[in-house]
PDB file of C-alpha atoms and ligand atoms in Angstrom:
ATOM      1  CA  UNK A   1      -7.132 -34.250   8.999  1.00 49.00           C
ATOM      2  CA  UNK A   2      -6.470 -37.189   6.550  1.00 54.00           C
ATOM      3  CA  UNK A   3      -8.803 -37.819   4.168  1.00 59.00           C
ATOM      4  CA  UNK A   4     -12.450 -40.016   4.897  1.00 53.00           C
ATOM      5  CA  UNK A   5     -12.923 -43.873   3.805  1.00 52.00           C
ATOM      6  CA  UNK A   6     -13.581 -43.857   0.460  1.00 58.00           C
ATOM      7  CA  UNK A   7     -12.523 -40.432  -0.512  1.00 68.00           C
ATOM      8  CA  UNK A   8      -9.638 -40.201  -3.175  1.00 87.00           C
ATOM      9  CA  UNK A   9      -6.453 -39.074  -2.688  1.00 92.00           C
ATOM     10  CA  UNK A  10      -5.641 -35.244  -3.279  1.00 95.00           C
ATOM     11  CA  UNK A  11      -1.358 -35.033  -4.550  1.00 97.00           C
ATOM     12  CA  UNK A  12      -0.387 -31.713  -5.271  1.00 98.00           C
ATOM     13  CA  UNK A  13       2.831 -31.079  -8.033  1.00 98.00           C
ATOM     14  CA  UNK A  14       5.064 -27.969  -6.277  1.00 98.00           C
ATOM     15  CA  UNK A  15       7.676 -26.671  -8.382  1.00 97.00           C
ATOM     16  CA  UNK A  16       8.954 -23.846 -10.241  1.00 95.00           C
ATOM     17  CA  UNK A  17       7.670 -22.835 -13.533  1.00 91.00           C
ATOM     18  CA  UNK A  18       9.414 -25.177 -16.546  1.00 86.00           C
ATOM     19  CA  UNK A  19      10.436 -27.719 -13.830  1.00 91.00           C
ATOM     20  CA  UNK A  20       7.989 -30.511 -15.499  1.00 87.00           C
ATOM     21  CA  UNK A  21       4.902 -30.447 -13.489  1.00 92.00           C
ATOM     22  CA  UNK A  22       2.279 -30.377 -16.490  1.00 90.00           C
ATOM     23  CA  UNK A  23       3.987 -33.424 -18.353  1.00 88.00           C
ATOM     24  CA  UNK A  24       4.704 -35.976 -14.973  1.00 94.00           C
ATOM     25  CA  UNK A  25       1.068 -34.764 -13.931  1.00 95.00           C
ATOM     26  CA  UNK A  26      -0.779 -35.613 -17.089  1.00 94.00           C
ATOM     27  CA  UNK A  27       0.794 -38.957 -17.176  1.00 94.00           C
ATOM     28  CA  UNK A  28      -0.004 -39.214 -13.369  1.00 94.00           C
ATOM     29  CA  UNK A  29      -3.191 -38.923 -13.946  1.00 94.00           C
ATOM     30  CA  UNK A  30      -3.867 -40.965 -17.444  1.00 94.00           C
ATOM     31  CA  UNK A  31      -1.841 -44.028 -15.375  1.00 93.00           C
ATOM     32  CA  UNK A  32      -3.966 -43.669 -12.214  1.00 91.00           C
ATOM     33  CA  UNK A  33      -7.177 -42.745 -13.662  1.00 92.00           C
ATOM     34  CA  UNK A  34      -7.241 -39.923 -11.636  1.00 93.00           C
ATOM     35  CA  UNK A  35      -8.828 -36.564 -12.582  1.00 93.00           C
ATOM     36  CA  UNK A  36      -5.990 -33.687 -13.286  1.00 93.00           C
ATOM     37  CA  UNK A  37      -6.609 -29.958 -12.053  1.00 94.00           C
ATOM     38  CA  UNK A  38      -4.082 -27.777 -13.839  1.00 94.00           C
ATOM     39  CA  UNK A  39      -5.154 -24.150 -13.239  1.00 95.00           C
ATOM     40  CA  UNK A  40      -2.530 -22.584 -15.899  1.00 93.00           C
ATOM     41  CA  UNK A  41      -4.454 -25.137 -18.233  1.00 91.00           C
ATOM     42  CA  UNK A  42      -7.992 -23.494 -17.317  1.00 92.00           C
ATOM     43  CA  UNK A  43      -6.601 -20.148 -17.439  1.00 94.00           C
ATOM     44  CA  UNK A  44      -5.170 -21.240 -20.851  1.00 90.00           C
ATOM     45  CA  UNK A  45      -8.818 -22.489 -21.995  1.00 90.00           C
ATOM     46  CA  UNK A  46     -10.827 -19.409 -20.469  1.00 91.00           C
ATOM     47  CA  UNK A  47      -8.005 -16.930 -22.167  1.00 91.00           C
ATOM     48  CA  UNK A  48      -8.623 -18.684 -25.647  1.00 90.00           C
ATOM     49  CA  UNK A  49     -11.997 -18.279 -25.555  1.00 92.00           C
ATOM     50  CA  UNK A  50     -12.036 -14.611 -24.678  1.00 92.00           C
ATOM     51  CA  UNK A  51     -14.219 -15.251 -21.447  1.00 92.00           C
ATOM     52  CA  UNK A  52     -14.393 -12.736 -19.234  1.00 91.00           C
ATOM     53  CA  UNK A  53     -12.172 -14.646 -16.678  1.00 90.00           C
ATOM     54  CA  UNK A  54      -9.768 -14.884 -19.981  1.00 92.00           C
ATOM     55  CA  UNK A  55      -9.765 -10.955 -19.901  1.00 93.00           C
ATOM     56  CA  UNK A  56      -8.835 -10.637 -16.384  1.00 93.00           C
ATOM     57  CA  UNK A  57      -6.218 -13.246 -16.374  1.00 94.00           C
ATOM     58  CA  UNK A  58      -4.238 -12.276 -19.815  1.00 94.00           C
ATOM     59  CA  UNK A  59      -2.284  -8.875 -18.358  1.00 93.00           C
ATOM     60  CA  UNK A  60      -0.551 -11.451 -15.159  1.00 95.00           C
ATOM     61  CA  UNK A  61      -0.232 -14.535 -17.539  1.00 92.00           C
ATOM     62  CA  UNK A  62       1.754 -12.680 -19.825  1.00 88.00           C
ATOM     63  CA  UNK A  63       3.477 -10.307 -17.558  1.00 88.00           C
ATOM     64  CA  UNK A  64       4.619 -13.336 -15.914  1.00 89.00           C
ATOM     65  CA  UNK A  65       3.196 -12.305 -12.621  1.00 94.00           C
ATOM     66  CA  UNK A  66       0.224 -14.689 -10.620  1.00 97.00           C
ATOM     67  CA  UNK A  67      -3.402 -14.434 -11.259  1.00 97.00           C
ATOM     68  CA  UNK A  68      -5.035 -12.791  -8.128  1.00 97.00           C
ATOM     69  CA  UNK A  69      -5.887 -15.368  -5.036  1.00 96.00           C
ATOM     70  CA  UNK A  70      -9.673 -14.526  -5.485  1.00 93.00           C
ATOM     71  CA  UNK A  71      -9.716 -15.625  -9.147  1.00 93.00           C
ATOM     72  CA  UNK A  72      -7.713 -18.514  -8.878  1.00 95.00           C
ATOM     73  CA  UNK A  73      -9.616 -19.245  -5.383  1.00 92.00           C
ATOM     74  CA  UNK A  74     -12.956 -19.293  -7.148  1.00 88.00           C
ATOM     75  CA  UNK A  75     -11.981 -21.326 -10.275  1.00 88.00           C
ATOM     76  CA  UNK A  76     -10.839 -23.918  -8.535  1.00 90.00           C
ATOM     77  CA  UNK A  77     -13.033 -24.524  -6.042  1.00 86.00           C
ATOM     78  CA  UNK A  78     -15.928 -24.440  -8.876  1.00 83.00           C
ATOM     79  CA  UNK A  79     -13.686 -27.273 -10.099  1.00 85.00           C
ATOM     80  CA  UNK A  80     -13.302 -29.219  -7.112  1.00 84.00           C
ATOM     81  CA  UNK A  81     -16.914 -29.142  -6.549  1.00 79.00           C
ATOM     82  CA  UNK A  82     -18.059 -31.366  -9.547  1.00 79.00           C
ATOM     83  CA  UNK A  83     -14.908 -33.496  -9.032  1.00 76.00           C
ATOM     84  CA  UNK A  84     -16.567 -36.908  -7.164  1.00 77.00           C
ATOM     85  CA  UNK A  85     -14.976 -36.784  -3.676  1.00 73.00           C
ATOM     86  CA  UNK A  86     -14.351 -40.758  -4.138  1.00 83.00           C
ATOM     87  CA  UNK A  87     -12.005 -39.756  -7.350  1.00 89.00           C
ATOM     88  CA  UNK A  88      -8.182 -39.389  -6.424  1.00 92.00           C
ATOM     89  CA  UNK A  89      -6.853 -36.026  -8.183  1.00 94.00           C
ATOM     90  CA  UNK A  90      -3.583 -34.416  -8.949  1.00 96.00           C
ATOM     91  CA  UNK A  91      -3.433 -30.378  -8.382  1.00 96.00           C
ATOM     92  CA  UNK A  92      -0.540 -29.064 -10.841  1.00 96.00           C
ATOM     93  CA  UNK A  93      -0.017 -25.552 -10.264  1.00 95.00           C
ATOM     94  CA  UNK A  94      -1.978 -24.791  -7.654  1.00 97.00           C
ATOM     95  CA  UNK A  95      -1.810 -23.973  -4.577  1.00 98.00           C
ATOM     96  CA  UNK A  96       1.219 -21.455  -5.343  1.00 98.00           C
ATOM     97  CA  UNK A  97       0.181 -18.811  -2.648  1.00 98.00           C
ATOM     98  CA  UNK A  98      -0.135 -19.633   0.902  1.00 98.00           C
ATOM     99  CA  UNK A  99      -3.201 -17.782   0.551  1.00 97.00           C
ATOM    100  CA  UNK A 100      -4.229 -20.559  -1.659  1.00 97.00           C
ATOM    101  CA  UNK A 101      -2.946 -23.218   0.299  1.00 98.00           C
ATOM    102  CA  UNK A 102      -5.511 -21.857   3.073  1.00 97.00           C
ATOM    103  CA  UNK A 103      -8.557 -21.796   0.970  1.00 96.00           C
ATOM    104  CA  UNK A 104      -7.680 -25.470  -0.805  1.00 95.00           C
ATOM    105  CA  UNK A 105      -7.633 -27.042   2.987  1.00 96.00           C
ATOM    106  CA  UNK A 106     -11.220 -25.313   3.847  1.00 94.00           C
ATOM    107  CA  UNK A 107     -12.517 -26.656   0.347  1.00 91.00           C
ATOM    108  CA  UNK A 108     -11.610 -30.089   0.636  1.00 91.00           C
ATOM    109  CA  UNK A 109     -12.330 -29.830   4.901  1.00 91.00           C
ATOM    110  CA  UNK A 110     -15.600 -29.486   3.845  1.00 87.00           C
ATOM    111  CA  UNK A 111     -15.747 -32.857   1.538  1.00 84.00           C
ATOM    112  CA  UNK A 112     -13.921 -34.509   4.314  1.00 86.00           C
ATOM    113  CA  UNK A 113     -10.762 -34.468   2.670  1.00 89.00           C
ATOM    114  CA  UNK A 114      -7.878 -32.793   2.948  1.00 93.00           C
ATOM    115  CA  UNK A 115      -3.822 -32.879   0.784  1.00 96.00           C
ATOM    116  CA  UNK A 116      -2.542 -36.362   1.689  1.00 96.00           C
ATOM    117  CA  UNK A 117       0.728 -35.785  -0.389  1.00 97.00           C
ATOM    118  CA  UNK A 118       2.777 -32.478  -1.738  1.00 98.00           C
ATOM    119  CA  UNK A 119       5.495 -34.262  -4.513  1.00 98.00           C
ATOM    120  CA  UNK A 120       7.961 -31.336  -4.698  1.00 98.00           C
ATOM    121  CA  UNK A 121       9.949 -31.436  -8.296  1.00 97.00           C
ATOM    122  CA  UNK A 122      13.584 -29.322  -8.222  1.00 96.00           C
ATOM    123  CA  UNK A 123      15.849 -28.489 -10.778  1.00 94.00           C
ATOM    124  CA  UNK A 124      18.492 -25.833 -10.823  1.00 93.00           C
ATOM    125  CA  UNK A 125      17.066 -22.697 -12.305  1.00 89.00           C
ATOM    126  CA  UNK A 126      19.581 -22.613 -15.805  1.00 86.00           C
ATOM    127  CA  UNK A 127      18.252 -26.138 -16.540  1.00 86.00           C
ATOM    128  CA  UNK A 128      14.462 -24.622 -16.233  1.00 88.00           C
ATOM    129  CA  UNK A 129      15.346 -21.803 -18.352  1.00 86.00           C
ATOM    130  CA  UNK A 130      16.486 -24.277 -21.309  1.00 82.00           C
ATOM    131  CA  UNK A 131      13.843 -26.999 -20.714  1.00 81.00           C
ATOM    132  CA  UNK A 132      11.422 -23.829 -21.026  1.00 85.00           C
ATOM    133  CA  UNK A 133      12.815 -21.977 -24.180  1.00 82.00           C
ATOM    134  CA  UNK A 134      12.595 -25.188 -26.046  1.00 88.00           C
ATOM    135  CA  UNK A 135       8.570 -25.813 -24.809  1.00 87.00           C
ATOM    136  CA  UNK A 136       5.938 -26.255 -27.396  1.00 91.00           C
ATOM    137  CA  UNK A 137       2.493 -26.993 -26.510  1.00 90.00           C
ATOM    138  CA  UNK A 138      -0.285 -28.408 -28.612  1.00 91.00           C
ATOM    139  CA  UNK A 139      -4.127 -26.703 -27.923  1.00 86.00           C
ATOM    140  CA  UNK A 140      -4.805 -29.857 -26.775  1.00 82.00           C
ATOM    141  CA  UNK A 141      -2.945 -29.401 -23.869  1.00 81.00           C
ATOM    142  CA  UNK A 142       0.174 -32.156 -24.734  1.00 88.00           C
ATOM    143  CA  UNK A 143       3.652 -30.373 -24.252  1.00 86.00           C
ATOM    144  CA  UNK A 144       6.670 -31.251 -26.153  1.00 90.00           C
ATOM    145  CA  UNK A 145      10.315 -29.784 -25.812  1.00 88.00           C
ATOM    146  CA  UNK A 146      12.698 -29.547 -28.582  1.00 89.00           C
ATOM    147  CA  UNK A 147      15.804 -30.293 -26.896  1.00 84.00           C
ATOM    148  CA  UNK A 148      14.152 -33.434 -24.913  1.00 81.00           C
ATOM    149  CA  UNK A 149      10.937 -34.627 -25.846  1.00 86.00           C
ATOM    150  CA  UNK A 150      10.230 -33.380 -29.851  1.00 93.00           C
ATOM    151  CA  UNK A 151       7.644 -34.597 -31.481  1.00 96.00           C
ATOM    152  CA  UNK A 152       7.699 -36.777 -34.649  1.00 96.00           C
ATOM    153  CA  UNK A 153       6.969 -34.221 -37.235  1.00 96.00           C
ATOM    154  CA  UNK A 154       8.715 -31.067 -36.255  1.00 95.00           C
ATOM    155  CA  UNK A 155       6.054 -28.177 -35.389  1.00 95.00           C
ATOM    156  CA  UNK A 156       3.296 -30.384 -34.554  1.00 96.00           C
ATOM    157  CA  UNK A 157       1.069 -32.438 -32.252  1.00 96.00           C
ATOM    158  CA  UNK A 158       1.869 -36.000 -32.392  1.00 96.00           C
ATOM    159  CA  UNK A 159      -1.737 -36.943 -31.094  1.00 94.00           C
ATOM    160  CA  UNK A 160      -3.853 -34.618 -33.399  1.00 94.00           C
ATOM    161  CA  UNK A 161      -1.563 -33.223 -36.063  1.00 95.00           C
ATOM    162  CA  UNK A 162      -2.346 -29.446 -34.952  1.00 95.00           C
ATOM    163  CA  UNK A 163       0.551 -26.884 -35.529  1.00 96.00           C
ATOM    164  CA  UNK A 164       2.396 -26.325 -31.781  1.00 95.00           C
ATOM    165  CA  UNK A 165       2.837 -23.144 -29.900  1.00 91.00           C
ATOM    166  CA  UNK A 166       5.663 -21.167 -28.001  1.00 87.00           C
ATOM    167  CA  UNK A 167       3.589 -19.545 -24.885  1.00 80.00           C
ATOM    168  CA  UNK A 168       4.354 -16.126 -24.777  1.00 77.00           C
ATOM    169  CA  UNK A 169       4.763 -17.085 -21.544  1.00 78.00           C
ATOM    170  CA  UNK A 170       7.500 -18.941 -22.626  1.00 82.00           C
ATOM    171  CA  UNK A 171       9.880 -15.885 -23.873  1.00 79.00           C
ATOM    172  CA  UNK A 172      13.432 -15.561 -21.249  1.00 79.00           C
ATOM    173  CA  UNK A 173      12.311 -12.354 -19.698  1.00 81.00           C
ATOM    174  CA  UNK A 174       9.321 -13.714 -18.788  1.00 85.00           C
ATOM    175  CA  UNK A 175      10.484 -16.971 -17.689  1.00 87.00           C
ATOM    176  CA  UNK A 176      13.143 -14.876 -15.196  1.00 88.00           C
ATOM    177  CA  UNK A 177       9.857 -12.952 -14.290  1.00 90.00           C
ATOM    178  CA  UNK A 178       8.061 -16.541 -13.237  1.00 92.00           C
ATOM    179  CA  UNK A 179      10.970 -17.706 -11.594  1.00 93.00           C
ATOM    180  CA  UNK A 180      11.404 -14.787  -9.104  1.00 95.00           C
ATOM    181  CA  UNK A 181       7.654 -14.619  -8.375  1.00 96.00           C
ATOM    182  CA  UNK A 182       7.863 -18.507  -7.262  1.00 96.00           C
ATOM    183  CA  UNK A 183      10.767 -17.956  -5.069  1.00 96.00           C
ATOM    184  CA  UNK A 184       8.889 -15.008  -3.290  1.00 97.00           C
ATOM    185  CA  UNK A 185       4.920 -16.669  -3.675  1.00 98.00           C
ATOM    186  CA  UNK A 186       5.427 -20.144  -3.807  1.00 98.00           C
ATOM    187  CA  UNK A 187       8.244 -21.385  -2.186  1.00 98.00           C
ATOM    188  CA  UNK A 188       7.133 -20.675   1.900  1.00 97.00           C
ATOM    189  CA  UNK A 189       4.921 -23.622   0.910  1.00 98.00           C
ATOM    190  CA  UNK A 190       7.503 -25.753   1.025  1.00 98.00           C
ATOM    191  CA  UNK A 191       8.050 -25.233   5.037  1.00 97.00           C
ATOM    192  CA  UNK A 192       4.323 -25.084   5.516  1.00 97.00           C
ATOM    193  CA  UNK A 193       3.903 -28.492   4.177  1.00 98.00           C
ATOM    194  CA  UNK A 194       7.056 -30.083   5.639  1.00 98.00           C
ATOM    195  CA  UNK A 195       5.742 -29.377   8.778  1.00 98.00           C
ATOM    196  CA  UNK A 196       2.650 -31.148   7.925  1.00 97.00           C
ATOM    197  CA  UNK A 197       4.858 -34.102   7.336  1.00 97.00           C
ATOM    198  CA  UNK A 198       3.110 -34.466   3.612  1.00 98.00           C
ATOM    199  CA  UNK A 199       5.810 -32.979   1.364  1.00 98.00           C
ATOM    200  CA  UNK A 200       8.323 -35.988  -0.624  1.00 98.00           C
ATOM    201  CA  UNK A 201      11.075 -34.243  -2.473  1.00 98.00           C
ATOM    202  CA  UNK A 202      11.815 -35.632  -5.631  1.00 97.00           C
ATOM    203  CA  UNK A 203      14.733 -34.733  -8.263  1.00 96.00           C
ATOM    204  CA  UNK A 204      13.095 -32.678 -11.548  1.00 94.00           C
ATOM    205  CA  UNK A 205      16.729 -33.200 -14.015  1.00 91.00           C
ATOM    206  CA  UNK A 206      16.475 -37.016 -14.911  1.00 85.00           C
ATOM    207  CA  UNK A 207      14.961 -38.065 -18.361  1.00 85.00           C
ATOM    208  CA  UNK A 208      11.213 -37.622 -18.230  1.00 87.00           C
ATOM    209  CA  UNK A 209      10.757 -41.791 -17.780  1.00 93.00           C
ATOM    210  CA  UNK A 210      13.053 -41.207 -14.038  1.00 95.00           C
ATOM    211  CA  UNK A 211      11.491 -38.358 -12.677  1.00 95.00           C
ATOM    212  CA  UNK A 212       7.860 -40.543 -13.224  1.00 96.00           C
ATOM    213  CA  UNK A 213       9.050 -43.286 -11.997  1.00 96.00           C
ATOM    214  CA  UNK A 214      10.579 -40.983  -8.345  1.00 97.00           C
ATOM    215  CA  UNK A 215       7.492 -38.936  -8.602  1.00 97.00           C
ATOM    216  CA  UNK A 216       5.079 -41.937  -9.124  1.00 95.00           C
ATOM    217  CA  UNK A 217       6.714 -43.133  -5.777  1.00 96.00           C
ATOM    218  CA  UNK A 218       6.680 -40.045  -3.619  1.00 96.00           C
ATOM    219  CA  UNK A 219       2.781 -39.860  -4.561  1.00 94.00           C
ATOM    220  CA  UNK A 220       1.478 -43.039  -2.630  1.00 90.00           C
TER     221      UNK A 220
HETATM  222  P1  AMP B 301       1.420 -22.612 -15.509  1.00 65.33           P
HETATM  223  O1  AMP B 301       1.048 -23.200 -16.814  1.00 65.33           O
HETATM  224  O2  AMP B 301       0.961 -23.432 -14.322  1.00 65.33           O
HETATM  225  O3  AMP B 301       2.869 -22.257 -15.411  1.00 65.33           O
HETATM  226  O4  AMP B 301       0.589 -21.238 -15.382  1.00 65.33           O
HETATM  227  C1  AMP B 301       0.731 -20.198 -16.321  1.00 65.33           C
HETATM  228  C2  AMP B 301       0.348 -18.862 -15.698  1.00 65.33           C
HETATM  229  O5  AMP B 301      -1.004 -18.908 -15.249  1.00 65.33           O
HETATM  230  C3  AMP B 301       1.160 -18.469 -14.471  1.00 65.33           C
HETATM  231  O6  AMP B 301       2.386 -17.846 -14.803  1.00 65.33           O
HETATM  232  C4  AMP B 301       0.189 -17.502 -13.783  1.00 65.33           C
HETATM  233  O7  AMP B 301       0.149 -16.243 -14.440  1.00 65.33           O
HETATM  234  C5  AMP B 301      -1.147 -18.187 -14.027  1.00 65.33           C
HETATM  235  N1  AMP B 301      -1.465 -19.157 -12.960  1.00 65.33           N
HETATM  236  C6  AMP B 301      -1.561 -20.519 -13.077  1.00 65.33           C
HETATM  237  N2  AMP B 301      -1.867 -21.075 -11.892  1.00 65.33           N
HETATM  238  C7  AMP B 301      -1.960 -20.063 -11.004  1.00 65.33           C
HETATM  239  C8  AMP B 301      -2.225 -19.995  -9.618  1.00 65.33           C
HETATM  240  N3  AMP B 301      -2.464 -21.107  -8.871  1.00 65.33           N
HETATM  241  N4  AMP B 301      -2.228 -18.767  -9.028  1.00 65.33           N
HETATM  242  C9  AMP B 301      -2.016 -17.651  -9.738  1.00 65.33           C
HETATM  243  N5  AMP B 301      -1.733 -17.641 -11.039  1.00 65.33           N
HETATM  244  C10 AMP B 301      -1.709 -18.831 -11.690  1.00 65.33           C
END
């Protein structure tokens, strides 16, 4: 079902972990005035301030491993549901089960809208693993990378001048850990939405201006 007249469009960012999704999808949305669902973000947030979704979430998140369907199933759609169904929005990190997948299509079914476009970002997995060793993120959710994108003043936020931090997250092992869980989890939602006809590949290893500029495209 495509979406209603009037209703916004729903992109969702598929990718491994590392591969650039949180930076292009920011920027995605700041340029298109769209609203931006990141659910590592809001796991992130809740896990900060000790809420008792923080608790559950903090033994997977740092293990590496995926938050449990049910959790992830009922954050979101408590998202979705104060999002204005006329307001286009980008979905970065989510769906990454096809358990998800399922549950995103009967949320939005029953707004009248449904995925219009999966943007798929690839990179080999040794450039992830360097692009995600030298991540930094600021608490206000900006993400810089030492090798690529550093800020000004080494060690801190551009924006609001707060120190940055290295995700534990972040460390090899656990980046190895992320990347096997997203081939097993993640990745039979690339054939599911191929066959839908809604999935646009588009190439993760450019400079960060390049991959906008393919993703930007692959979105409308
Ligand atoms: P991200 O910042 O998107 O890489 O997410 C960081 C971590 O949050 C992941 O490694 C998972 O532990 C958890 N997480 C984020 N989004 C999801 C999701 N859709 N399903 C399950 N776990 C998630």
């Amino acid at each position: 079902m495509r979406n209603s007249v009037g209703a916004g469009r729903v992109v969702v960012l598929l990718g491994p972990p590392g591969v650039g999704k949180g930076t292009q999808g920011v920027r995605l949305a700041r340029e298109g005035d769209w609203d931006h669902l990141s659910t590592g973000d809001l796991l992130r947030t809740a896990l900060e301030r000790g809420t008792a979704l923080g608790k559950e979430a903090r033994s997977y998140m740092e293990a590496g491993e995926l938050v449990p369907d049910g959790v992830i199933v009922g954050l979101v759609g408590e998202t979705l549901a104060t999002s204005a169904p006329g307001r286009s929005v980008v979905l970065d990190g989510f769906p990454r089960t096809v358990a998800q997948a399922e549950a995103l299509d009967d949320t939005l079914a029953k707004a009248g809208r449904a995925v219009d476009r999966v943007c798929l970002l690839e990179a080999p997995e040794e450039v992830i693993v360097k692009r995600i060793s030298g991540r930094r993120s600021s608490p206000g959710g900006r993400v810089y990378n030492v090798h690529f994108d550093p800020p000004v003043r080494e060690g801190f936020c551009d924006d609001t001048g707060e120190p940055l931090i290295h995700r534990a997250d972040d460390r090899p092992e656990t980046v190895r850990k992320r990347l096997a869980v997203y081939r097993r989890d993640t990745v039979p939602l690339v054939g599911l939405y191929e066959e839908r006809g809604v999935l646009r590949r588009v190439n993760g290893q450019g400079g960060i201006h390049d991959v906008y500029a393919a993703l930007r495209t692959a979105a409308a």
